[in-house]
mmCIF file of C-alpha atoms in Angstrom:
data_model
loop_
_atom_site.group_PDB
_atom_site.id
_atom_site.type_symbol
_atom_site.label_atom_id
_atom_site.label_comp_id
_atom_site.label_asym_id
_atom_site.label_seq_id
_atom_site.Cartn_x
_atom_site.Cartn_y
_atom_site.Cartn_z
ATOM 1 C CA UNK A 1 -24.916 6.521 -12.429
ATOM 2 C CA UNK A 2 -23.480 3.079 -11.509
ATOM 3 C CA UNK A 3 -20.473 2.549 -9.233
ATOM 4 C CA UNK A 4 -18.420 1.600 -12.317
ATOM 5 C CA UNK A 5 -19.213 4.970 -13.864
ATOM 6 C CA UNK A 6 -18.200 6.778 -10.698
ATOM 7 C CA UNK A 7 -14.922 4.800 -10.598
ATOM 8 C CA UNK A 8 -14.162 5.763 -14.181
ATOM 9 C CA UNK A 9 -15.080 9.406 -13.507
ATOM 10 C CA UNK A 10 -12.516 9.512 -10.698
ATOM 11 C CA UNK A 11 -9.766 7.160 -11.868
ATOM 12 C CA UNK A 12 -10.415 6.655 -15.591
ATOM 13 C CA UNK A 13 -10.812 3.364 -17.477
ATOM 14 C CA UNK A 14 -7.343 2.117 -16.505
ATOM 15 C CA UNK A 15 -7.984 2.975 -12.878
ATOM 16 C CA UNK A 16 -11.216 1.009 -13.020
ATOM 17 C CA UNK A 17 -9.177 -2.031 -14.091
ATOM 18 C CA UNK A 18 -6.856 -1.586 -11.093
ATOM 19 C CA UNK A 19 -9.906 -1.563 -8.827
ATOM 20 C CA UNK A 20 -11.256 -4.783 -10.365
ATOM 21 C CA UNK A 21 -7.931 -6.565 -9.947
ATOM 22 C CA UNK A 22 -7.615 -5.356 -6.354
ATOM 23 C CA UNK A 23 -11.114 -6.628 -5.554
ATOM 24 C CA UNK A 24 -10.226 -10.084 -6.935
ATOM 25 C CA UNK A 25 -7.166 -10.213 -4.690
ATOM 26 C CA UNK A 26 -9.173 -9.091 -1.662
ATOM 27 C CA UNK A 27 -11.759 -11.810 -2.282
ATOM 28 C CA UNK A 28 -8.844 -14.256 -2.396
ATOM 29 C CA UNK A 29 -7.537 -12.982 0.962
ATOM 30 C CA UNK A 30 -10.981 -13.332 2.507
ATOM 31 C CA UNK A 31 -11.202 -16.963 1.403
ATOM 32 C CA UNK A 32 -7.674 -17.971 2.481
ATOM 33 C CA UNK A 33 -7.721 -17.029 6.198
ATOM 34 C CA UNK A 34 -3.920 -16.702 6.199
ATOM 35 C CA UNK A 35 -2.335 -17.034 9.643
ATOM 36 C CA UNK A 36 0.970 -15.437 10.667
ATOM 37 C CA UNK A 37 2.962 -17.048 13.488
ATOM 38 C CA UNK A 38 6.046 -15.577 15.163
ATOM 39 C CA UNK A 39 8.410 -17.444 17.477
ATOM 40 C CA UNK A 40 9.193 -15.675 20.793
ATOM 41 C CA UNK A 41 12.641 -14.002 20.604
ATOM 42 C CA UNK A 42 14.209 -16.042 23.417
ATOM 43 C CA UNK A 43 13.019 -19.295 21.849
ATOM 44 C CA UNK A 44 14.293 -18.202 18.436
ATOM 45 C CA UNK A 45 17.721 -17.238 19.831
ATOM 46 C CA UNK A 46 17.999 -20.647 21.478
ATOM 47 C CA UNK A 47 17.042 -22.399 18.231
ATOM 48 C CA UNK A 48 19.655 -20.437 16.257
ATOM 49 C CA UNK A 49 22.363 -21.433 18.750
ATOM 50 C CA UNK A 50 21.452 -25.111 18.717
ATOM 51 C CA UNK A 51 20.219 -25.647 15.130
ATOM 52 C CA UNK A 52 20.976 -22.701 12.888
ATOM 53 C CA UNK A 53 19.451 -24.335 9.807
ATOM 54 C CA UNK A 54 16.080 -24.749 11.531
ATOM 55 C CA UNK A 55 16.405 -21.240 12.920
ATOM 56 C CA UNK A 56 17.072 -19.822 9.461
ATOM 57 C CA UNK A 57 14.018 -21.661 8.124
ATOM 58 C CA UNK A 58 11.851 -20.099 10.840
ATOM 59 C CA UNK A 59 13.399 -16.687 10.141
ATOM 60 C CA UNK A 60 12.435 -16.818 6.460
ATOM 61 C CA UNK A 61 8.983 -18.277 7.049
ATOM 62 C CA UNK A 62 8.335 -15.308 9.315
ATOM 63 C CA UNK A 63 9.940 -12.855 6.863
ATOM 64 C CA UNK A 64 7.848 -14.085 3.925
ATOM 65 C CA UNK A 65 4.787 -13.925 6.160
ATOM 66 C CA UNK A 66 5.597 -10.292 6.931
ATOM 67 C CA UNK A 67 5.939 -9.628 3.197
ATOM 68 C CA UNK A 68 2.584 -11.276 2.493
ATOM 69 C CA UNK A 69 0.902 -9.321 5.280
ATOM 70 C CA UNK A 70 2.339 -6.019 4.038
ATOM 71 C CA UNK A 71 1.294 -6.761 0.456
ATOM 72 C CA UNK A 72 -2.225 -7.814 1.416
ATOM 73 C CA UNK A 73 -2.745 -4.954 3.874
ATOM 74 C CA UNK A 74 -1.479 -2.357 1.403
ATOM 75 C CA UNK A 75 -3.892 -3.556 -1.290
ATOM 76 C CA UNK A 76 -6.890 -3.823 1.046
ATOM 77 C CA UNK A 77 -6.225 -0.420 2.596
ATOM 78 C CA UNK A 78 -5.761 1.343 -0.753
ATOM 79 C CA UNK A 79 -8.869 -0.302 -2.165
ATOM 80 C CA UNK A 80 -11.007 0.768 0.789
ATOM 81 C CA UNK A 81 -9.867 4.391 0.636
ATOM 82 C CA UNK A 82 -10.429 4.397 -3.150
ATOM 83 C CA UNK A 83 -13.826 2.798 -2.696
ATOM 84 C CA UNK A 84 -14.568 5.419 -0.055
ATOM 85 C CA UNK A 85 -13.939 8.111 -2.662
ATOM 86 C CA UNK A 86 -16.391 6.366 -4.999
ATOM 87 C CA UNK A 87 -19.024 6.076 -2.259
ATOM 88 C CA UNK A 88 -18.640 9.754 -1.324
ATOM 89 C CA UNK A 89 -18.911 10.828 -4.958
ATOM 90 C CA UNK A 90 -22.034 8.733 -5.512
ATOM 91 C CA UNK A 91 -23.613 10.259 -2.395
ATOM 92 C CA UNK A 92 -22.439 13.843 -3.109
ATOM 93 C CA UNK A 93 -20.305 14.161 0.032
ATOM 94 C CA UNK A 94 -17.480 16.552 -0.724
ATOM 95 C CA UNK A 95 -15.698 16.756 2.642
ATOM 96 C CA UNK A 96 -15.650 12.973 3.183
ATOM 97 C CA UNK A 97 -14.428 12.625 -0.418
ATOM 98 C CA UNK A 98 -11.484 14.892 0.447
ATOM 99 C CA UNK A 99 -10.799 12.866 3.598
ATOM 100 C CA UNK A 100 -10.679 9.578 1.647
ATOM 101 C CA UNK A 101 -8.545 11.140 -1.100
ATOM 102 C CA UNK A 102 -6.105 12.456 1.493
ATOM 103 C CA UNK A 103 -5.978 9.063 3.234
ATOM 104 C CA UNK A 104 -5.335 7.317 -0.101
ATOM 105 C CA UNK A 105 -2.312 9.581 -0.645
ATOM 106 C CA UNK A 106 -0.992 8.880 2.856
ATOM 107 C CA UNK A 107 -1.480 5.113 2.627
ATOM 108 C CA UNK A 108 0.083 4.995 -0.854
ATOM 109 C CA UNK A 109 3.108 6.944 0.346
ATOM 110 C CA UNK A 110 3.462 4.515 3.255
ATOM 111 C CA UNK A 111 3.229 1.562 0.846
ATOM 112 C CA UNK A 112 5.862 3.072 -1.433
ATOM 113 C CA UNK A 113 8.199 3.652 1.512
ATOM 114 C CA UNK A 114 7.865 0.102 2.825
ATOM 115 C CA UNK A 115 7.324 -2.058 -0.256
ATOM 116 C CA UNK A 116 9.051 -0.144 -3.034
ATOM 117 C CA UNK A 117 12.028 -2.548 -3.110
ATOM 118 C CA UNK A 118 10.649 -5.640 -1.371
ATOM 119 C CA UNK A 119 9.735 -7.629 -4.485
ATOM 120 C CA UNK A 120 13.114 -7.174 -6.195
ATOM 121 C CA UNK A 121 14.987 -7.864 -2.936
ATOM 122 C CA UNK A 122 13.116 -11.146 -2.471
ATOM 123 C CA UNK A 123 13.625 -12.057 -6.120
ATOM 124 C CA UNK A 124 17.393 -11.571 -5.775
ATOM 125 C CA UNK A 125 17.678 -13.949 -2.808
ATOM 126 C CA UNK A 126 15.060 -16.498 -3.897
ATOM 127 C CA UNK A 127 17.467 -19.409 -4.484
ATOM 128 C CA UNK A 128 19.227 -19.016 -1.119
ATOM 129 C CA UNK A 129 15.930 -18.564 0.735
ATOM 130 C CA UNK A 130 14.346 -21.646 -0.822
ATOM 131 C CA UNK A 131 17.429 -23.630 0.200
ATOM 132 C CA UNK A 132 16.998 -22.335 3.743
ATOM 133 C CA UNK A 133 13.308 -23.282 3.730
ATOM 134 C CA UNK A 134 14.305 -26.828 2.705
ATOM 135 C CA UNK A 135 16.907 -26.986 5.536
ATOM 136 C CA UNK A 136 19.646 -27.118 2.907
ATOM 137 C CA UNK A 137 21.270 -23.735 3.516
ATOM 138 C CA UNK A 138 25.061 -23.702 3.298
ATOM 139 C CA UNK A 139 25.315 -20.463 5.250
ATOM 140 C CA UNK A 140 23.127 -18.093 7.224
ATOM 141 C CA UNK A 141 20.850 -15.910 5.111
ATOM 142 C CA UNK A 142 19.589 -12.799 6.891
ATOM 143 C CA UNK A 143 18.057 -9.566 5.578
ATOM 144 C CA UNK A 144 18.004 -7.038 8.404
ATOM 145 C CA UNK A 145 17.148 -4.012 6.261
ATOM 146 C CA UNK A 146 14.223 -5.833 4.636
ATOM 147 C CA UNK A 147 13.040 -7.031 8.026
ATOM 148 C CA UNK A 148 13.127 -3.502 9.460
ATOM 149 C CA UNK A 149 11.167 -2.148 6.463
ATOM 150 C CA UNK A 150 8.407 -4.734 6.880
ATOM 151 C CA UNK A 151 8.242 -4.280 10.649
ATOM 152 C CA UNK A 152 8.059 -0.504 10.149
ATOM 153 C CA UNK A 153 5.072 -0.993 7.826
ATOM 154 C CA UNK A 154 3.135 -3.100 10.337
ATOM 155 C CA UNK A 155 4.272 -1.541 13.632
ATOM 156 C CA UNK A 156 5.227 2.115 13.041
ATOM 157 C CA UNK A 157 3.219 4.551 15.167
ATOM 158 C CA UNK A 158 3.559 7.676 17.260
ATOM 159 C CA UNK A 159 5.193 6.455 20.460
ATOM 160 C CA UNK A 160 4.361 7.870 23.860
ATOM 161 C CA UNK A 161 7.212 9.331 25.914
ATOM 162 C CA UNK A 162 7.129 6.326 28.242
ATOM 163 C CA UNK A 163 7.010 3.722 25.476
ATOM 164 C CA UNK A 164 10.175 1.750 24.739
ATOM 165 C CA UNK A 165 10.341 0.276 21.239
ATOM 166 C CA UNK A 166 12.854 -0.454 18.458
ATOM 167 C CA UNK A 167 13.573 2.349 15.945
ATOM 168 C CA UNK A 168 11.564 0.481 13.288
ATOM 169 C CA UNK A 169 8.411 1.108 15.372
ATOM 170 C CA UNK A 170 8.720 4.906 15.104
ATOM 171 C CA UNK A 171 6.561 6.492 12.409
ATOM 172 C CA UNK A 172 7.894 9.288 10.255
ATOM 173 C CA UNK A 173 5.997 12.501 9.599
ATOM 174 C CA UNK A 174 3.373 12.095 6.865
ATOM 175 C CA UNK A 175 5.080 14.840 4.838
ATOM 176 C CA UNK A 176 8.282 12.784 4.691
ATOM 177 C CA UNK A 177 6.502 9.787 3.165
ATOM 178 C CA UNK A 178 4.575 11.955 0.698
ATOM 179 C CA UNK A 179 7.536 14.000 -0.503
ATOM 180 C CA UNK A 180 9.436 10.773 -1.199
ATOM 181 C CA UNK A 181 6.512 9.480 -3.279
ATOM 182 C CA UNK A 182 6.266 12.797 -5.131
ATOM 183 C CA UNK A 183 9.898 12.406 -6.215
ATOM 184 C CA UNK A 184 8.965 9.071 -7.827
ATOM 185 C CA UNK A 185 7.417 11.001 -10.740
ATOM 186 C CA UNK A 186 4.245 12.356 -9.145
ATOM 187 C CA UNK A 187 4.769 16.130 -9.453
ATOM 188 C CA UNK A 188 2.234 18.197 -7.570
ATOM 189 C CA UNK A 189 1.315 15.408 -5.133
ATOM 190 C CA UNK A 190 2.353 17.293 -2.015
ATOM 191 C CA UNK A 191 0.497 20.419 -3.101
ATOM 192 C CA UNK A 192 -2.620 18.303 -3.680
ATOM 193 C CA UNK A 193 -2.174 16.725 -0.245
ATOM 194 C CA UNK A 194 -1.918 20.125 1.453
ATOM 195 C CA UNK A 195 -5.120 21.263 -0.263
ATOM 196 C CA UNK A 196 -6.960 18.152 0.956
ATOM 197 C CA UNK A 197 -5.651 18.753 4.483
ATOM 198 C CA UNK A 198 -7.213 22.234 4.390
ATOM 199 C CA UNK A 199 -10.591 20.668 3.667
ATOM 200 C CA UNK A 200 -10.313 17.854 6.212
ATOM 201 C CA UNK A 201 -8.993 20.065 9.014
ATOM 202 C CA UNK A 202 -11.338 22.550 10.754
ATOM 203 C CA UNK A 203 -9.898 25.316 8.577
ATOM 204 C CA UNK A 204 -11.180 28.040 6.250
ATOM 205 C CA UNK A 205 -11.433 25.698 3.253
ATOM 206 C CA UNK A 206 -13.857 23.387 5.052
ATOM 207 C CA UNK A 207 -16.158 26.341 5.772
ATOM 208 C CA UNK A 208 -15.729 27.967 2.351
ATOM 209 C CA UNK A 209 -16.738 24.688 0.682
ATOM 210 C CA UNK A 210 -20.277 25.396 1.938
ATOM 211 C CA UNK A 211 -20.453 28.843 0.336
ATOM 212 C CA UNK A 212 -20.893 30.221 -3.169
ATOM 213 C CA UNK A 213 -19.851 33.851 -3.864
ATOM 214 C CA UNK A 214 -22.647 35.833 -5.510
ATOM 215 C CA UNK A 215 -20.891 39.204 -5.482
ATOM 216 C CA UNK A 216 -17.654 40.713 -4.239
ATOM 217 C CA UNK A 217 -18.905 40.846 -0.661
ATOM 218 C CA UNK A 218 -21.890 38.471 -0.599
ATOM 219 C CA UNK A 219 -21.926 34.701 -0.172
ATOM 220 C CA UNK A 220 -24.705 32.166 -0.424
ATOM 221 C CA UNK A 221 -24.851 29.166 1.912
ATOM 222 C CA UNK A 222 -25.005 26.326 -0.632
ATOM 223 C CA UNK A 223 -24.335 22.875 0.861
ATOM 224 C CA UNK A 224 -26.038 21.175 -2.105
ATOM 225 C CA UNK A 225 -23.142 21.808 -4.510
ATOM 226 C CA UNK A 226 -20.989 18.919 -3.287
ATOM 227 C CA UNK A 227 -21.037 16.884 -6.485
ATOM 228 C CA UNK A 228 -19.923 19.881 -8.541
ATOM 229 C CA UNK A 229 -17.105 20.509 -6.066
ATOM 230 C CA UNK A 230 -16.006 16.862 -6.247
ATOM 231 C CA UNK A 231 -15.939 16.975 -10.035
ATOM 232 C CA UNK A 232 -13.921 20.196 -9.997
ATOM 233 C CA UNK A 233 -11.412 18.637 -7.592
ATOM 234 C CA UNK A 234 -11.100 15.531 -9.778
ATOM 235 C CA UNK A 235 -10.524 17.659 -12.850
ATOM 236 C CA UNK A 236 -7.906 19.754 -11.075
ATOM 237 C CA UNK A 237 -5.871 16.717 -10.020
ATOM 238 C CA UNK A 238 -6.714 14.240 -12.794
ATOM 239 C CA UNK A 239 -3.057 13.827 -13.777
ATOM 240 C CA UNK A 240 -2.338 12.365 -10.335
ATOM 241 C CA UNK A 241 -5.128 9.864 -9.739
ATOM 242 C CA UNK A 242 -4.094 7.022 -12.077
ATOM 243 C CA UNK A 243 -0.376 7.121 -11.133
ATOM 244 C CA UNK A 244 -1.470 7.208 -7.490
ATOM 245 C CA UNK A 245 -3.440 3.973 -7.949
ATOM 246 C CA UNK A 246 -0.455 2.380 -9.674
ATOM 247 C CA UNK A 247 1.772 3.179 -6.708
ATOM 248 C CA UNK A 248 -0.982 2.060 -4.333
ATOM 249 C CA UNK A 249 -1.528 -1.400 -5.835
ATOM 250 C CA UNK A 250 1.569 -2.395 -7.834
ATOM 251 C CA UNK A 251 4.072 -2.873 -4.969
ATOM 252 C CA UNK A 252 1.784 -5.313 -3.163
ATOM 253 C CA UNK A 253 0.885 -7.136 -6.378
ATOM 254 C CA UNK A 254 4.578 -7.549 -7.243
ATOM 255 C CA UNK A 255 5.324 -8.989 -3.810
ATOM 256 C CA UNK A 256 2.452 -11.474 -4.125
ATOM 257 C CA UNK A 257 3.659 -12.493 -7.587
ATOM 258 C CA UNK A 258 7.208 -13.061 -6.334
ATOM 259 C CA UNK A 259 5.972 -15.064 -3.326
ATOM 260 C CA UNK A 260 4.518 -17.650 -5.713
ATOM 261 C CA UNK A 261 8.120 -18.709 -6.375
ATOM 262 C CA UNK A 262 8.999 -19.468 -2.749
ATOM 263 C CA UNK A 263 8.433 -22.772 -0.952
ATOM 264 C CA UNK A 264 5.803 -21.308 1.358
ATOM 265 C CA UNK A 265 2.426 -22.281 -0.182
ATOM 266 C CA UNK A 266 0.593 -20.745 2.789
ATOM 267 C CA UNK A 267 1.565 -17.362 1.337
ATOM 268 C CA UNK A 268 0.562 -18.075 -2.264
ATOM 269 C CA UNK A 269 -2.330 -15.987 -3.588
ATOM 270 C CA UNK A 270 -4.244 -17.899 -6.251
ATOM 271 C CA UNK A 271 -5.772 -14.804 -7.847
ATOM 272 C CA UNK A 272 -2.386 -13.217 -8.545
ATOM 273 C CA UNK A 273 -1.559 -16.214 -10.778
ATOM 274 C CA UNK A 274 -4.277 -15.093 -13.165
ATOM 275 C CA UNK A 275 -3.298 -11.434 -13.264
ATOM 276 C CA UNK A 276 -0.926 -10.658 -16.127
ATOM 277 C CA UNK A 277 1.896 -8.382 -14.970
ATOM 278 C CA UNK A 278 4.106 -8.933 -18.025
ATOM 279 C CA UNK A 279 3.619 -5.285 -18.986
ATOM 280 C CA UNK A 280 4.847 -4.075 -15.575
ATOM 281 C CA UNK A 281 8.569 -3.324 -15.685
ATOM 282 C CA UNK A 282 8.987 -4.150 -11.993
ATOM 283 C CA UNK A 283 7.698 -7.680 -12.530
ATOM 284 C CA UNK A 284 9.875 -8.167 -15.636
ATOM 285 C CA UNK A 285 12.931 -7.275 -13.517
ATOM 286 C CA UNK A 286 11.880 -9.652 -10.740
ATOM 287 C CA UNK A 287 11.199 -12.503 -13.166
ATOM 288 C CA UNK A 288 14.613 -12.040 -14.752
ATOM 289 C CA UNK A 289 16.318 -12.187 -11.340
ATOM 290 C CA UNK A 290 14.494 -15.441 -10.546
ATOM 291 C CA UNK A 291 14.971 -16.952 -14.022
ATOM 292 C CA UNK A 292 11.246 -17.376 -14.711
ATOM 293 C CA UNK A 293 8.954 -16.219 -17.491
ATOM 294 C CA UNK A 294 7.343 -12.803 -16.860
#
């Protein structure tokens, strides 16, 4: 069975198309070597005091860079966890398959939390931001909530007791991210996640996955049944896998599409130009806000 067949077995034909698009974008990222530069806070504060228009330009160059980084990282990360599921399936590795599936859910929930509203927010302020980038701003244009969201995506972690950091650096519990994603029309996602945790933790499920009951009180050690177990797990949760990929890849793709309409060519992805998002309601809304064709 080819990798394409394994992809379709897990994610279906539509999911296979998501994977192809994601791979094109990743190849684009690999060829671009995008660099992100951030001005030291004291230097930035001084610039804002002495030349607020130049300071606002720097602010938005950095903000759009954060948006590009979040979009690219979310797509790469989701693709690698999805590809890990494919690799585990093709090599009949049930427990690693569960680990990759669980990680895909966690990373998608994180993406939804951080990027769910980024594209539309940028689309709404496009005209003012482009004026700022051209040093033609008539007033200061800041977006603190957007900034905190993007910083949370790139910097959030479990802080040590001695570590001092802004609130945006503090990670939430995984369950909080996942329950929020479940409410976005993915019923049963949290239950699926808990099941995968049982397999990936050193718990009863991870041991039982190596056994086959042959009578009420007899069990056969059968580690060679991994592919059957993977297929049963896919069948059990098949209603979730395609929507999960949509939530994994669409937010980043929308951000990249919107960034094409800002005066920061260093953050323009060429591959996203050739991907038709006219059937994606989120992109139609963004295009309307910016006054461009979907």
